[in-house]
């Protein structure tokens, strides 16, 4: 079983055809035929990971528990996750099975079919028609604003709270899973057409991740920036994160010398969510909403970084000075970013 698992993971991590390793799961029938956390396999390409153990969980299902170690910085490592994988024993031999579908059956989820989503909800949880209508209305607002339809139906998987949501996805532990600062978690996997949410309220941030479905090759800065500017993050509005981050930025301006290295502040506030929201707000102020909608359709800027975007399209040559000025104006003086209600 360990040999099979190792071969399956190595094939997936190196981009080989993995169809023969996977069981065709009828619960969700993922288009990618493997874990919705496809990016996690990248960890296996640069270091060996540690199998913690194997267990039998049903007559023909086995669980493989893996400790995933990744780099915290250039000199130290961190435990990123303890992740479970499911192996099914079939007549044709061992096969990998998506743990999400396995867990949904095990946890007795019900499916509610609707307009934009098939909702997967624990049978003992209330997910009212009024709440679904509120979700539908918000998605409709996104479609009307950008004059673009969501091209296909997605699955909306709900679990009550971050820990429950992560465990549904196969984690015993993942960095930020047990944060004391946030109880709202989500993930949108466009390739497998799944959206996850731990919130029983309108989860604007995750619904705005539908922009990755509507504009799969749009400028990442604007797509992420619009999502966080309008939808906030971790269940809090973007101004909460901006004002929380501002004192640290102004006291330690050197962190802006290399934005890529400043990707972590705490378990709740992601600096790049704030940077991209500030840049998007400035772009809309300077260029207008029609220009934003035009740029979202572009497919040649998906990998452009913040500094290059500011220089090329906003006339800003000094990214550090620009961001310091923005944090002073909005963070210290408590002005609000002008376009946070642009979708209302």
mmCIF file of N, CA and C in Angstrom, residues 72-122:
data_model
loop_
_atom_site.group_PDB
_atom_site.id
_atom_site.type_symbol
_atom_site.label_atom_id
_atom_site.label_comp_id
_atom_site.label_asym_id
_atom_site.label_seq_id
_atom_site.Cartn_x
_atom_site.Cartn_y
_atom_site.Cartn_z
ATOM 1 N N UNK A 72 9.415 27.812 5.748
ATOM 2 C CA UNK A 72 8.871 29.051 6.294
ATOM 3 C C UNK A 72 9.610 30.240 5.690
ATOM 4 N N UNK A 73 10.913 30.106 5.552
ATOM 5 C CA UNK A 73 11.747 31.091 4.872
ATOM 6 C C UNK A 73 12.966 30.356 4.357
ATOM 7 N N UNK A 74 14.005 31.075 3.966
ATOM 8 C CA UNK A 74 15.168 30.445 3.357
ATOM 9 C C UNK A 74 15.987 29.619 4.333
ATOM 10 N N UNK A 75 15.744 29.785 5.644
ATOM 11 C CA UNK A 75 16.578 29.122 6.631
ATOM 12 C C UNK A 75 15.835 28.187 7.576
ATOM 13 N N UNK A 76 14.529 28.199 7.558
ATOM 14 C CA UNK A 76 13.793 27.365 8.500
ATOM 15 C C UNK A 76 12.586 26.712 7.839
ATOM 16 N N UNK A 77 12.137 25.616 8.452
ATOM 17 C CA UNK A 77 10.985 24.864 7.959
ATOM 18 C C UNK A 77 9.809 25.017 8.907
ATOM 19 N N UNK A 78 8.632 24.635 8.433
ATOM 20 C CA UNK A 78 7.461 24.637 9.298
ATOM 21 C C UNK A 78 6.570 23.460 8.938
ATOM 22 N N UNK A 79 5.825 22.976 9.927
ATOM 23 C CA UNK A 79 4.801 21.969 9.679
ATOM 24 C C UNK A 79 3.625 22.669 9.028
ATOM 25 N N UNK A 80 3.382 22.346 7.772
ATOM 26 C CA UNK A 80 2.259 22.987 7.078
ATOM 27 C C UNK A 80 0.956 22.276 7.383
ATOM 28 N N UNK A 81 0.985 20.951 7.320
ATOM 29 C CA UNK A 81 -0.284 20.235 7.484
ATOM 30 C C UNK A 81 -0.052 18.787 7.870
ATOM 31 N N UNK A 82 -1.075 18.198 8.487
ATOM 32 C CA UNK A 82 -1.197 16.749 8.597
ATOM 33 C C UNK A 82 -2.419 16.399 7.766
ATOM 34 N N UNK A 83 -2.169 15.736 6.652
ATOM 35 C CA UNK A 83 -3.175 15.532 5.609
ATOM 36 C C UNK A 83 -3.475 14.050 5.466
ATOM 37 N N UNK A 84 -4.762 13.722 5.364
ATOM 38 C CA UNK A 84 -5.179 12.340 5.158
ATOM 39 C C UNK A 84 -5.544 12.092 3.700
ATOM 40 N N UNK A 85 -5.171 10.932 3.212
ATOM 41 C CA UNK A 85 -5.542 10.477 1.872
ATOM 42 C C UNK A 85 -6.281 9.149 2.012
ATOM 43 N N UNK A 86 -7.182 8.868 1.086
ATOM 44 C CA UNK A 86 -7.969 7.638 1.117
ATOM 45 C C UNK A 86 -7.544 6.714 -0.029
ATOM 46 N N UNK A 87 -7.315 5.449 0.309
ATOM 47 C CA UNK A 87 -7.037 4.417 -0.689
ATOM 48 C C UNK A 87 -8.165 3.401 -0.627
ATOM 49 N N UNK A 88 -8.709 3.075 -1.785
ATOM 50 C CA UNK A 88 -9.812 2.106 -1.867
ATOM 51 C C UNK A 88 -9.297 0.811 -2.478
ATOM 52 N N UNK A 89 -9.679 -0.297 -1.875
ATOM 53 C CA UNK A 89 -9.333 -1.617 -2.409
ATOM 54 C C UNK A 89 -10.444 -2.049 -3.356
ATOM 55 N N UNK A 90 -10.131 -2.219 -4.636
ATOM 56 C CA UNK A 90 -11.121 -2.578 -5.659
ATOM 57 C C UNK A 90 -10.757 -3.916 -6.284
ATOM 58 N N UNK A 91 -11.646 -4.416 -7.135
ATOM 59 C CA UNK A 91 -11.376 -5.672 -7.832
ATOM 60 C C UNK A 91 -10.173 -5.550 -8.749
ATOM 61 N N UNK A 92 -9.898 -4.325 -9.195
ATOM 62 C CA UNK A 92 -8.760 -4.096 -10.088
ATOM 63 C C UNK A 92 -7.478 -3.755 -9.327
ATOM 64 N N UNK A 93 -7.556 -3.723 -7.993
ATOM 65 C CA UNK A 93 -6.392 -3.380 -7.191
ATOM 66 C C UNK A 93 -6.615 -2.102 -6.401
ATOM 67 N N UNK A 94 -5.556 -1.567 -5.818
ATOM 68 C CA UNK A 94 -5.645 -0.357 -5.010
ATOM 69 C C UNK A 94 -5.852 0.871 -5.887
ATOM 70 N N UNK A 95 -6.678 1.806 -5.397
ATOM 71 C CA UNK A 95 -6.924 3.054 -6.114
ATOM 72 C C UNK A 95 -7.022 4.201 -5.104
ATOM 73 N N UNK A 96 -6.537 5.376 -5.497
ATOM 74 C CA UNK A 96 -6.741 6.581 -4.695
ATOM 75 C C UNK A 96 -8.202 7.018 -4.851
ATOM 76 N N UNK A 97 -8.779 7.547 -3.781
ATOM 77 C CA UNK A 97 -10.147 8.062 -3.836
ATOM 78 C C UNK A 97 -10.177 9.449 -3.201
ATOM 79 N N UNK A 98 -10.918 10.363 -3.808
ATOM 80 C CA UNK A 98 -10.996 11.713 -3.266
ATOM 81 C C UNK A 98 -11.602 11.675 -1.872
ATOM 82 N N UNK A 99 -10.892 12.289 -0.922
ATOM 83 C CA UNK A 99 -11.342 12.214 0.471
ATOM 84 C C UNK A 99 -12.577 13.079 0.718
ATOM 85 N N UNK A 100 -12.791 14.093 -0.086
ATOM 86 C CA UNK A 100 -13.967 14.940 0.112
ATOM 87 C C UNK A 100 -15.248 14.142 -0.104
ATOM 88 N N UNK A 101 -15.322 13.419 -1.221
ATOM 89 C CA UNK A 101 -16.494 12.591 -1.486
ATOM 90 C C UNK A 101 -16.691 11.526 -0.417
ATOM 91 N N UNK A 102 -15.578 10.945 0.023
ATOM 92 C CA UNK A 102 -15.622 9.931 1.074
ATOM 93 C C UNK A 102 -16.168 10.523 2.371
ATOM 94 N N UNK A 103 -15.712 11.708 2.742
ATOM 95 C CA UNK A 103 -16.156 12.356 3.977
ATOM 96 C C UNK A 103 -17.611 12.805 3.899
ATOM 97 N N UNK A 104 -18.019 13.289 2.731
ATOM 98 C CA UNK A 104 -19.407 13.741 2.571
ATOM 99 C C UNK A 104 -20.385 12.590 2.801
ATOM 100 N N UNK A 105 -20.026 11.409 2.307
ATOM 101 C CA UNK A 105 -20.870 10.242 2.559
ATOM 102 C C UNK A 105 -20.820 9.842 4.029
ATOM 103 N N UNK A 106 -19.628 9.841 4.596
ATOM 104 C CA UNK A 106 -19.448 9.432 5.984
ATOM 105 C C UNK A 106 -20.180 10.365 6.948
ATOM 106 N N UNK A 107 -20.153 11.676 6.650
ATOM 107 C CA UNK A 107 -20.753 12.671 7.545
ATOM 108 C C UNK A 107 -22.241 12.894 7.282
ATOM 109 N N UNK A 108 -22.805 12.151 6.349
ATOM 110 C CA UNK A 108 -24.237 12.219 6.048
ATOM 111 C C UNK A 108 -24.661 13.617 5.612
ATOM 112 N N UNK A 109 -24.125 14.052 4.487
ATOM 113 C CA UNK A 109 -24.477 15.343 3.897
ATOM 114 C C UNK A 109 -25.697 15.192 2.999
ATOM 115 N N UNK A 110 -26.466 16.255 2.907
ATOM 116 C CA UNK A 110 -27.567 16.311 1.955
ATOM 117 C C UNK A 110 -27.202 17.293 0.845
ATOM 118 N N UNK A 111 -27.812 17.110 -0.315
ATOM 119 C CA UNK A 111 -27.547 17.996 -1.442
ATOM 120 C C UNK A 111 -28.813 18.766 -1.787
ATOM 121 N N UNK A 112 -28.677 20.089 -1.913
ATOM 122 C CA UNK A 112 -29.786 20.967 -2.293
ATOM 123 C C UNK A 112 -29.435 21.591 -3.640
ATOM 124 N N UNK A 113 -30.144 21.236 -4.662
ATOM 125 C CA UNK A 113 -29.853 21.749 -5.993
ATOM 126 C C UNK A 113 -30.530 23.098 -6.201
ATOM 127 N N UNK A 114 -29.770 24.058 -6.767
ATOM 128 C CA UNK A 114 -30.342 25.374 -6.997
ATOM 129 C C UNK A 114 -29.722 25.967 -8.252
ATOM 130 N N UNK A 115 -29.810 27.290 -8.397
ATOM 131 C CA UNK A 115 -29.460 27.977 -9.630
ATOM 132 C C UNK A 115 -27.967 27.915 -9.956
ATOM 133 N N UNK A 116 -27.149 28.524 -9.115
ATOM 134 C CA UNK A 116 -25.718 28.597 -9.375
ATOM 135 C C UNK A 116 -24.933 27.447 -8.752
ATOM 136 N N UNK A 117 -25.502 26.853 -7.695
ATOM 137 C CA UNK A 117 -24.771 25.838 -6.941
ATOM 138 C C UNK A 117 -25.651 24.631 -6.639
ATOM 139 N N UNK A 118 -24.995 23.478 -6.498
ATOM 140 C CA UNK A 118 -25.556 22.375 -5.737
ATOM 141 C C UNK A 118 -24.940 22.490 -4.347
ATOM 142 N N UNK A 119 -25.771 22.716 -3.346
ATOM 143 C CA UNK A 119 -25.286 22.943 -1.988
ATOM 144 C C UNK A 119 -25.166 21.614 -1.250
ATOM 145 N N UNK A 120 -23.999 21.372 -0.672
ATOM 146 C CA UNK A 120 -23.775 20.191 0.159
ATOM 147 C C UNK A 120 -23.685 20.656 1.610
ATOM 148 N N UNK A 121 -24.652 20.189 2.417
ATOM 149 C CA UNK A 121 -24.829 20.690 3.773
ATOM 150 C C UNK A 121 -25.020 19.505 4.717
ATOM 151 N N UNK A 122 -24.435 19.536 5.933
ATOM 152 C CA UNK A 122 -24.726 18.464 6.907
ATOM 153 C C UNK A 122 -26.227 18.338 7.128
#
